Short mmCIF file of C-alpha atoms in Angstrom, two decimals:
data_model
loop_
_atom_site.label_atom_id
_atom_site.label_comp_id
_atom_site.label_asym_id
_atom_site.label_seq_id
_atom_site.Cartn_x
_atom_site.Cartn_y
_atom_site.Cartn_z
CA MET X 1 128.61 105.08 137.19
CA ARG X 2 126.22 108.03 136.41
CA ALA X 3 122.68 107.03 135.42
CA LEU X 4 119.38 108.66 134.70
CA THR X 5 116.92 107.36 137.25
CA TRP X 6 113.09 107.64 137.77
CA ARG X 7 112.10 109.14 141.06
CA GLY X 8 108.55 109.99 140.65
CA LYS X 9 105.87 111.71 138.36
CA ARG X 10 107.89 114.14 136.31
CA ASP X 11 110.97 113.53 138.30
CA VAL X 12 113.85 112.01 136.85
CA ARG X 13 117.46 112.56 138.16
CA ILE X 14 121.04 111.77 137.45
CA ASP X 15 122.44 109.61 140.20
CA THR X 16 125.54 107.69 141.03
CA VAL X 17 124.73 103.93 141.03
CA PRO X 18 126.56 100.75 141.08
CA ASP X 19 128.40 99.65 137.89
CA PRO X 20 126.80 96.57 136.23
CA LYS X 21 128.71 93.30 136.39
CA ILE X 22 128.81 90.08 134.31
CA VAL X 23 126.07 87.77 135.77
CA ASP X 24 125.68 85.11 133.11
CA PRO X 25 128.31 83.62 130.95
CA THR X 26 126.82 84.98 127.78
CA ASP X 27 126.55 88.61 129.23
CA ILE X 28 128.51 91.67 127.86
CA ILE X 29 129.07 95.14 129.53
CA VAL X 30 128.72 98.02 127.07
CA ARG X 31 130.07 101.50 127.63
CA ILE X 32 127.37 103.67 126.30
CA THR X 33 128.47 106.33 123.84
CA SER X 34 124.84 107.50 122.77
CA THR X 35 121.39 106.77 124.03
CA GLY X 36 118.12 108.29 122.71
CA ILE X 37 115.03 109.41 124.74
CA CYS X 38 112.05 107.87 123.30
CA GLY X 39 108.48 109.24 123.19
CA SER X 40 107.11 106.21 125.03
CA GLU X 41 109.34 107.12 128.01
CA LEU X 42 107.08 110.00 128.57
CA HIS X 43 104.54 107.37 129.60
CA LEU X 44 106.84 106.46 132.49
CA TYR X 45 107.49 110.10 133.12
CA GLU X 46 103.81 110.91 133.14
CA VAL X 47 101.28 108.15 133.89
CA LEU X 48 102.81 104.71 134.45
CA GLY X 49 104.28 105.40 137.92
CA PRO X 50 102.64 102.46 139.58
CA TYR X 51 104.87 100.19 137.60
CA LEU X 52 108.12 101.82 138.61
CA ASP X 53 110.29 102.03 141.75
CA PRO X 54 112.39 104.97 142.72
CA GLY X 55 116.01 104.48 141.37
CA ASP X 56 114.93 102.51 138.17
CA ILE X 57 117.25 103.33 135.32
CA LEU X 58 115.53 104.47 132.27
CA GLY X 59 116.50 104.28 128.67
CA HIS X 60 116.14 101.60 125.88
CA GLU X 61 117.81 103.16 122.81
CA PRO X 62 121.58 102.65 123.43
CA MET X 63 124.79 102.01 121.58
CA GLY X 64 128.32 102.05 122.69
CA ILE X 65 131.63 100.08 122.92
CA VAL X 66 131.85 96.43 124.31
CA GLU X 67 134.03 96.77 127.42
CA GLU X 68 133.79 93.25 128.83
CA VAL X 69 132.36 89.89 127.67
CA GLY X 70 131.45 86.83 129.55
CA PRO X 71 133.32 83.48 129.14
CA GLU X 72 130.78 82.03 126.59
CA VAL X 73 130.60 85.11 124.29
CA THR X 74 132.24 84.61 120.93
CA ALA X 75 130.20 86.73 118.48
CA VAL X 76 131.73 90.04 119.77
CA SER X 77 134.86 91.13 121.60
CA ALA X 78 135.97 94.10 123.76
CA GLY X 79 136.36 96.98 121.64
CA ASP X 80 133.63 96.18 119.03
CA ARG X 81 130.86 98.83 118.45
CA VAL X 82 127.38 97.55 118.97
CA VAL X 83 123.84 98.79 118.99
CA VAL X 84 121.46 97.36 121.61
CA PRO X 85 117.89 96.54 120.69
CA PHE X 86 115.32 97.66 123.08
CA ASN X 87 113.53 94.36 123.20
CA ILE X 88 115.64 91.60 125.15
CA SER X 89 115.32 88.61 122.97
CA CYS X 90 117.44 85.26 123.02
CA GLY X 91 117.39 84.77 119.37
CA THR X 92 116.98 81.02 119.77
CA CYS X 93 113.52 80.32 120.97
CA TRP X 94 110.46 79.48 118.84
CA MET X 95 109.14 82.94 118.91
CA CYS X 96 112.55 84.43 117.88
CA GLY X 97 112.62 81.94 115.10
CA GLN X 98 109.34 83.20 113.74
CA GLY X 99 110.84 86.62 113.74
CA LEU X 100 108.76 87.64 116.79
CA HIS X 101 111.61 88.90 118.91
CA SER X 102 109.18 91.10 120.91
CA GLN X 103 107.53 87.99 122.13
CA CYS X 104 110.60 86.12 122.99
CA GLU X 105 109.78 83.03 125.02
CA THR X 106 112.98 83.11 127.14
CA THR X 107 112.50 86.78 128.47
CA GLN X 108 108.57 87.03 128.46
CA VAL X 109 107.32 88.51 131.61
CA THR X 110 104.95 85.63 132.29
CA GLU X 111 103.96 86.73 135.78
CA ARG X 112 102.26 89.71 134.28
CA GLY X 113 101.23 88.14 131.04
CA MET X 114 103.35 90.44 128.94
CA GLY X 115 105.84 89.82 126.06
CA ALA X 116 109.58 89.93 126.01
CA SER X 117 111.48 92.06 128.54
CA LEU X 118 112.61 95.61 127.58
CA PHE X 119 115.42 97.56 128.77
CA GLY X 120 114.43 100.48 131.10
CA PHE X 121 110.75 100.06 130.90
CA SER X 122 109.04 99.20 134.22
CA LYS X 123 107.81 96.20 135.94
CA LEU X 124 105.48 95.23 133.10
CA TYR X 125 108.51 94.49 131.08
CA GLY X 126 110.84 92.93 133.48
CA GLN X 127 112.21 96.07 135.29
CA VAL X 128 115.57 95.64 133.69
CA PRO X 129 118.09 98.44 134.14
CA GLY X 130 118.12 100.79 131.05
CA GLY X 131 120.70 102.38 128.78
CA GLN X 132 120.59 106.05 129.81
CA ALA X 133 123.71 105.46 131.68
CA GLU X 134 127.34 105.08 131.41
CA LEU X 135 127.45 101.36 131.32
CA LEU X 136 124.81 98.61 130.39
CA ARG X 137 124.71 94.93 131.05
CA VAL X 138 123.37 93.37 127.89
CA PRO X 139 122.40 89.55 128.08
CA PHE X 140 122.55 87.17 125.17
CA GLY X 141 125.96 88.54 123.94
CA ASN X 142 126.09 86.21 121.02
CA THR X 143 122.75 86.98 119.64
CA LEU X 144 121.31 90.22 120.84
CA PRO X 145 123.69 93.16 120.11
CA VAL X 146 123.97 94.37 116.66
CA LYS X 147 127.58 94.87 115.53
CA VAL X 148 128.28 98.04 113.54
CA PRO X 149 131.41 99.46 111.86
CA HIS X 150 133.62 101.93 113.48
CA GLY X 151 134.05 105.32 111.73
CA PRO X 152 130.69 106.92 111.03
CA PRO X 153 129.06 108.98 113.71
CA ASP X 154 126.90 107.21 116.26
CA GLN X 155 123.81 108.73 115.03
CA ARG X 156 123.95 106.81 111.87
CA TYR X 157 123.36 103.64 113.86
CA VAL X 158 121.89 104.55 117.27
CA TYR X 159 118.28 104.49 115.77
CA LEU X 160 118.67 100.69 115.01
CA SER X 161 117.87 100.22 118.80
CA ASP X 162 114.36 101.43 118.35
CA VAL X 163 113.40 104.15 116.01
CA LEU X 164 114.32 102.65 112.71
CA PRO X 165 112.96 98.92 113.25
CA THR X 166 109.84 100.30 114.98
CA ALA X 167 109.09 102.72 112.10
CA TRP X 168 109.91 100.07 109.46
CA GLN X 169 107.59 97.49 111.10
CA SER X 170 104.89 100.09 111.11
CA VAL X 171 105.16 100.38 107.38
CA ALA X 172 105.47 96.79 106.89
CA TYR X 173 102.36 96.13 108.94
CA ALA X 174 100.45 98.81 107.01
CA ASP X 175 100.91 96.67 103.77
CA ILE X 176 100.73 99.72 101.52
CA PRO X 177 100.16 98.65 97.93
CA GLN X 178 103.00 99.62 95.52
CA GLY X 179 102.21 103.15 94.66
CA GLY X 180 99.59 103.28 97.18
CA THR X 181 98.75 105.95 99.98
CA VAL X 182 99.16 106.07 103.64
CA THR X 183 98.31 108.43 106.37
CA VAL X 184 100.60 108.83 109.42
CA LEU X 185 98.94 110.03 112.55
CA GLY X 186 101.60 111.76 114.78
CA LEU X 187 104.86 112.99 113.36
CA GLY X 188 107.07 112.43 116.29
CA PRO X 189 110.31 110.50 115.75
CA ILE X 190 108.42 107.18 114.91
CA GLY X 191 105.78 108.78 112.60
CA ASP X 192 108.35 111.02 110.98
CA MET X 193 110.69 108.15 110.10
CA ALA X 194 107.56 105.90 109.13
CA ALA X 195 106.71 108.70 106.55
CA ARG X 196 110.26 108.71 105.23
CA ILE X 197 110.23 104.81 105.02
CA ALA X 198 106.91 104.81 103.16
CA LEU X 199 108.11 107.23 100.66
CA HIS X 200 111.39 105.46 100.17
CA GLN X 201 109.55 102.21 99.42
CA GLY X 202 107.39 103.81 96.84
CA ALA X 203 104.18 105.10 98.29
CA SER X 204 102.61 107.73 95.96
CA LYS X 205 101.23 109.93 98.73
CA VAL X 206 102.01 110.18 102.32
CA LEU X 207 99.79 112.25 104.49
CA GLY X 208 101.12 113.40 107.90
CA VAL X 209 98.82 114.56 110.75
CA ASP X 210 100.10 116.45 113.71
CA LEU X 211 99.56 119.79 115.49
CA VAL X 212 103.05 120.74 116.42
CA PRO X 213 104.34 123.28 113.81
CA GLU X 214 108.11 121.99 114.04
CA ARG X 215 106.96 118.39 113.31
CA LEU X 216 104.77 119.51 110.53
CA ALA X 217 107.53 121.49 108.84
CA ARG X 218 110.07 118.74 109.30
CA ALA X 219 107.82 116.14 107.62
CA ARG X 220 106.75 118.54 104.98
CA ALA X 221 110.41 119.20 103.95
CA ARG X 222 110.69 115.42 103.32
CA GLY X 223 107.86 115.37 100.87
CA VAL X 224 104.97 114.60 103.08
CA HIS X 225 101.69 116.29 102.62
CA THR X 226 100.89 117.50 106.13
CA LEU X 227 97.73 118.30 107.66
CA ASP X 228 97.52 120.38 110.95
CA VAL X 229 94.92 119.11 113.41
CA ARG X 230 94.47 122.68 114.73
CA GLU X 231 93.12 123.63 111.28
CA TYR X 232 91.15 120.57 110.51
CA GLY X 233 89.95 119.31 113.91
CA LYS X 234 87.47 116.64 113.75
CA ASN X 235 87.27 117.01 109.91
CA VAL X 236 90.66 115.36 109.34
CA GLY X 237 89.05 112.34 107.97
CA GLU X 238 87.09 114.35 105.42
CA GLU X 239 90.13 116.29 104.33
CA ILE X 240 91.93 112.95 103.85
CA ARG X 241 89.07 111.52 101.66
CA SER X 242 89.06 114.65 99.65
CA LEU X 243 92.71 114.10 98.82
CA THR X 244 92.14 110.46 97.95
CA GLY X 245 89.25 110.33 95.57
CA GLY X 246 86.78 110.33 98.36
CA ARG X 247 87.97 106.94 99.70
CA GLY X 248 90.53 107.38 102.38
CA THR X 249 94.05 106.25 102.19
CA ASP X 250 94.95 102.60 101.60
CA ALA X 251 96.71 102.42 104.98
CA VAL X 252 96.84 104.50 108.24
CA ILE X 253 99.71 104.30 110.81
CA ASP X 254 98.83 105.27 114.32
CA ALA X 255 102.06 106.61 115.68
CA VAL X 256 100.35 108.39 118.52
CA GLY X 257 99.01 105.80 120.93
CA MET X 258 97.92 106.79 124.41
CA GLU X 259 99.34 110.29 124.13
CA ALA X 260 96.69 111.19 121.63
CA HIS X 261 95.02 114.62 121.95
CA GLY X 262 91.61 114.70 123.63
CA GLY X 263 90.26 112.23 126.01
CA PHE X 264 90.09 114.26 129.12
CA LEU X 265 88.44 111.62 131.18
CA ALA X 266 91.01 109.05 130.15
CA LYS X 267 93.90 111.27 131.08
CA ALA X 268 92.33 112.04 134.35
CA ALA X 269 91.85 108.44 135.12
CA GLN X 270 95.61 107.71 134.27
CA GLN X 271 96.65 110.54 136.33
CA PHE X 272 94.39 109.34 139.37
CA ALA X 273 95.91 105.86 139.08
CA GLY X 274 99.39 107.44 139.39
CA LEU X 275 98.39 109.05 142.62
CA LEU X 276 97.26 105.90 144.26
CA PRO X 277 99.68 103.62 146.19
CA ASP X 278 101.56 101.35 143.79
CA THR X 279 99.58 98.21 144.46
CA LEU X 280 96.25 99.91 143.87
CA GLY X 281 97.42 101.96 141.09
CA GLU X 282 98.60 98.79 139.25
CA VAL X 283 95.14 97.17 139.64
CA MET X 284 93.41 100.23 138.28
CA MET X 285 95.64 100.44 135.22
CA GLY X 286 95.75 96.77 134.59
CA ARG X 287 92.02 96.16 134.98
CA ALA X 288 90.22 99.58 134.31
CA GLY X 289 92.72 101.58 132.32
CA VAL X 290 91.26 103.65 129.65
CA ASP X 291 93.32 105.40 126.88
CA SER X 292 92.61 108.43 124.86
CA MET X 293 91.40 106.82 121.68
CA ALA X 294 91.23 109.97 119.51
CA ALA X 295 94.15 108.91 117.17
CA LEU X 296 92.75 105.32 116.64
CA HIS X 297 89.25 106.55 115.95
CA THR X 298 90.72 108.91 113.49
CA ALA X 299 92.56 106.05 111.80
CA ILE X 300 89.33 104.05 111.46
CA ASP X 301 87.60 107.06 109.99
CA ALA X 302 90.52 107.94 107.58
CA VAL X 303 91.33 104.55 106.11
CA ARG X 304 89.58 103.32 102.98
CA ARG X 305 87.33 100.48 102.95
CA GLY X 306 89.20 97.26 102.91
CA GLY X 307 92.34 99.05 104.06
CA THR X 308 94.87 98.46 106.79
CA ILE X 309 95.63 100.20 110.17
CA SER X 310 99.03 99.77 111.58
CA VAL X 311 99.18 100.68 115.38
CA ILE X 312 102.68 101.28 116.60
CA GLY X 313 102.06 104.01 119.16
CA VAL X 314 101.85 102.54 122.58
CA TYR X 315 98.44 101.86 124.27
CA GLY X 316 98.10 100.70 127.85
CA GLY X 317 94.41 100.59 128.67
CA ALA X 318 92.72 97.45 129.60
CA VAL X 319 89.08 98.32 128.60
CA ASP X 320 89.48 100.70 125.61
CA PRO X 321 86.40 101.18 123.66
CA MET X 322 86.44 100.11 119.97
CA PRO X 323 83.79 100.96 117.18
CA MET X 324 83.55 97.31 116.29
CA MET X 325 80.58 97.77 114.11
CA THR X 326 82.34 100.47 111.92
CA MET X 327 85.55 98.32 111.89
CA PHE X 328 83.50 95.32 110.68
CA ASP X 329 81.40 97.20 108.11
CA LYS X 330 84.64 98.99 106.64
CA GLN X 331 86.46 95.50 106.48
CA ILE X 332 89.48 97.01 108.31
CA GLN X 333 92.57 94.97 108.78
CA LEU X 334 94.41 95.81 112.03
CA ARG X 335 97.97 94.93 112.95
CA MET X 336 99.88 96.13 116.01
CA GLY X 337 102.70 95.46 118.39
CA GLN X 338 106.12 96.16 119.76
CA ALA X 339 108.75 96.09 117.10
CA ASN X 340 110.65 93.00 116.49
CA VAL X 341 114.03 94.68 116.20
CA LYS X 342 116.30 91.94 115.36
CA HIS X 343 113.97 90.74 112.61
CA TRP X 344 114.19 93.93 110.66
CA VAL X 345 117.85 94.89 111.10
CA PRO X 346 119.04 93.09 107.94
CA ASP X 347 116.66 95.15 105.80
CA ILE X 348 117.60 98.51 107.31
CA LEU X 349 121.36 98.29 107.87
CA PRO X 350 122.22 98.29 104.20
CA LEU X 351 120.52 101.72 104.05
CA LEU X 352 122.78 103.35 106.55
CA THR X 353 125.47 104.65 104.18
CA ASP X 354 126.94 107.82 103.21
CA ALA X 355 123.87 108.36 100.88
CA ASP X 356 121.81 108.52 103.93
CA VAL X 357 118.52 107.94 102.22
CA LEU X 358 116.46 108.16 105.26
CA GLY X 359 118.05 111.17 106.79
CA VAL X 360 119.40 109.43 110.00
CA ASP X 361 122.55 111.39 110.26
CA ASP X 362 120.77 114.68 111.19
CA PHE X 363 117.58 113.08 112.56
CA ALA X 364 118.20 114.31 116.12
CA THR X 365 117.12 117.94 116.97
CA HIS X 366 119.11 117.83 120.23
CA THR X 367 122.41 116.19 121.40
CA LEU X 368 123.04 116.77 125.00
CA PRO X 369 125.30 115.31 127.71
CA LEU X 370 123.74 112.59 129.84
CA GLU X 371 123.85 115.14 132.95
CA ASP X 372 121.28 117.24 130.99
CA GLY X 373 118.90 114.34 130.86
CA PRO X 374 116.29 115.64 133.50
CA ARG X 375 116.15 119.03 131.65
CA ALA X 376 115.70 117.06 128.27
CA TYR X 377 112.75 114.99 129.61
CA LYS X 378 110.88 118.18 130.86
CA THR X 379 111.54 120.00 127.38
CA PHE X 380 110.38 116.88 125.52
CA GLN X 381 107.23 116.52 127.56
CA ALA X 382 106.23 120.04 127.05
CA LYS X 383 107.22 120.05 123.37
CA GLU X 384 109.27 123.18 123.90
CA ASP X 385 112.62 124.36 122.12
CA SER X 386 111.56 122.53 118.90
CA MET X 387 112.60 119.27 120.41
CA ILE X 388 111.65 116.33 118.48
CA LYS X 389 114.45 113.79 119.11
CA THR X 390 117.08 113.81 121.62
CA VAL X 391 120.28 111.80 121.94
CA LEU X 392 122.15 111.84 125.18
CA THR X 393 125.86 111.29 125.35
CA PRO X 394 127.23 109.82 128.58
#
């Protein structure tokens, strides 16, 4: 089959690789029809090379048609249309029973002290082949895939793999009071969708902060009050307070993470780790990694006293500095973590109708063949061609 593989820093390629096979009796094989490129994959493209091997298949936002099922699979059949959640959860362990599918005890990467395995996302999360490929082996065929109806276009459902549940969790964790206010930092796919969900659920004011003109315009068209970082700079917090009676918003969603602007020294450290041999690079990232903290510090500044910060942007540093005195003094509540995809699907799926209240049908800015994957990664990383969300079609 054809698959998009990691070959080195800023080097992904389309290769011919062996087809996946049924290994366990509850496995299924899915022929991928659509698969997204996620902003978190730019971390693999740019700085997390020490945790990857050349030839690793990327991608964790796939959907397609079941082609083959293992002998113990009864929940889906060949020909069914399914979305594959990005975290690999068994659905039956204690953690899954608590709705914490990203902490699944069956697939936790215990040798690295990490949570549930992820498709296509490095040694840190199990080094499981990903979904930017023609075929994908999916374990836990009775409990993991999300069965969706035939008929509507893929892009109505493909975001159930990651974008929708991730954004939904970010809003849930933000705990916005009914009619309350929220600031969303970063208007990439997750931040954009989080803003839409917050408005849909009744937030009276959603402020969106970014510096990419296309992202700002897109959010503004959906009713978000946008703030351009290039205009406000370090005074973003002051502007947010001026718009909220001097207090700040009830909640702030950090949808930026380690890709936050600023932090020259943090970026230099990450890049240096990427130049080291894998073993040394892993040690440096795992024990001395420092992220750019600009977005999180902005969140701490912009949230009102007694408010909540929801962190959904990915951070990877081991020794990130935090302004604990300010956080304690402001009585800030902080929630974070990988999205528990299966937990949120029942809330989201009923919204994916012809009414399209969240605007998923035209959410992608680019739909490209899988063979164009390397060019798409390059364009996405450079924020060129107005690219915000790309879906690849194998």
